[in-house]
Amino acid sequence: MSRFEQQVDTWGWPAAAVFGEPGQGAFVLVCEHASRFIPPNADDLGLSAEAKLSHAAWDIGALDLAKRLSARLQSPLVAGQISRLVYDCNRPLEAVDCCPVRSEIYDVPGNQDMLDTCRQARFEQIHNPFHAAVSRVLNAAGPQAILVTIHSFTPIYNGTPRHVELGYLSHTDNRFAQACLAQEHKRGRMRAALDEPYSATDGVTYSLQKHGEAQGLLNVMIEVRNDLIDTAPKAQSVADHLAATLIAAKKEVQP
């Protein structure tokens, strides 16, 4: 990538990193859950070593995929730099899980009985600089930019296997998600679906709403099963596949 920039929050730790050149390319990529980093002043949130490495702390493989897709599309990427267990940048302050007390099988002791003032401080120190970076990159991209957020999910959740490999999610405007799925059906390579394994009713489309729909931009959230992107060659293969899908979908919706 030609450019790397960090947006430093008031803790002195970066809340966001920007890869690529703002204003370049047809897309703006966002990866909210790119990092498992917990700042030292958060005392590891009382988590075990296992929990800090787990999918609960971040979307495993999502950053590698997003960086490869950013390079392939020659479009900028804004990536979160702090674990979602400290503050989930894909949640508003009023969401009960913006600072989760439990994630699947892991309790988060450092988030138990949290004072509103502490939650507000994390919002201001992590959420705000992250979303300021997203807004700045989108503003540079202009009104024709397409917002694409990148996430990963586990093959098994609460003991239930997930057979879908790739999900295209939307908040209320599903035009671009539908166009992406239509391309997947034409190509037939991956088991893809709309609004899987999550949907807007699960509260996962905050960034799409805030930066996509509110600004009148085409947008989509992409979920990839993390066993498909857990090595560099696999991540590159999926990045190449997604790039072709996104470019073809753009031609359909935004000729």
mmCIF file of C-alpha atoms in Angstrom, residues 29-35 58-59 78-84 88-90 149-151:
data_model
loop_
_atom_site.group_PDB
_atom_site.id
_atom_site.type_symbol
_atom_site.label_atom_id
_atom_site.label_comp_id
_atom_site.label_asym_id
_atom_site.label_seq_id
_atom_site.Cartn_x
_atom_site.Cartn_y
_atom_site.Cartn_z
ATOM 1 C CA LEU A 29 -13.314 -0.605 3.044
ATOM 2 C CA VAL A 30 -13.844 -0.698 6.797
ATOM 3 C CA CYS A 31 -12.757 -3.446 9.210
ATOM 4 C CA GLU A 32 -14.045 -2.599 12.673
ATOM 5 C CA HIS A 33 -12.875 -5.798 14.356
ATOM 6 C CA ALA A 34 -9.392 -5.981 12.851
ATOM 7 C CA SER A 35 -7.411 -6.086 16.109
ATOM 8 C CA TRP A 58 -11.464 -9.870 17.091
ATOM 9 C CA ASP A 59 -12.549 -11.141 13.683
ATOM 10 C CA VAL A 78 -9.946 1.958 7.667
ATOM 11 C CA ALA A 79 -9.093 -0.727 10.239
ATOM 12 C CA GLY A 80 -9.808 -0.739 13.959
ATOM 13 C CA GLN A 81 -6.751 -1.035 16.194
ATOM 14 C CA ILE A 82 -8.333 -1.922 19.538
ATOM 15 C CA SER A 83 -10.211 -5.098 20.497
ATOM 16 C CA ARG A 84 -13.980 -5.039 20.292
ATOM 17 C CA ASP A 88 -17.050 -2.499 19.743
ATOM 18 C CA CYS A 89 -16.814 0.145 17.019
ATOM 19 C CA ASN A 90 -19.720 -1.498 15.203
ATOM 20 C CA THR A 149 -17.306 -3.489 5.752
ATOM 21 C CA ILE A 150 -15.316 -6.701 6.244
ATOM 22 C CA HIS A 151 -15.965 -9.258 8.989
#
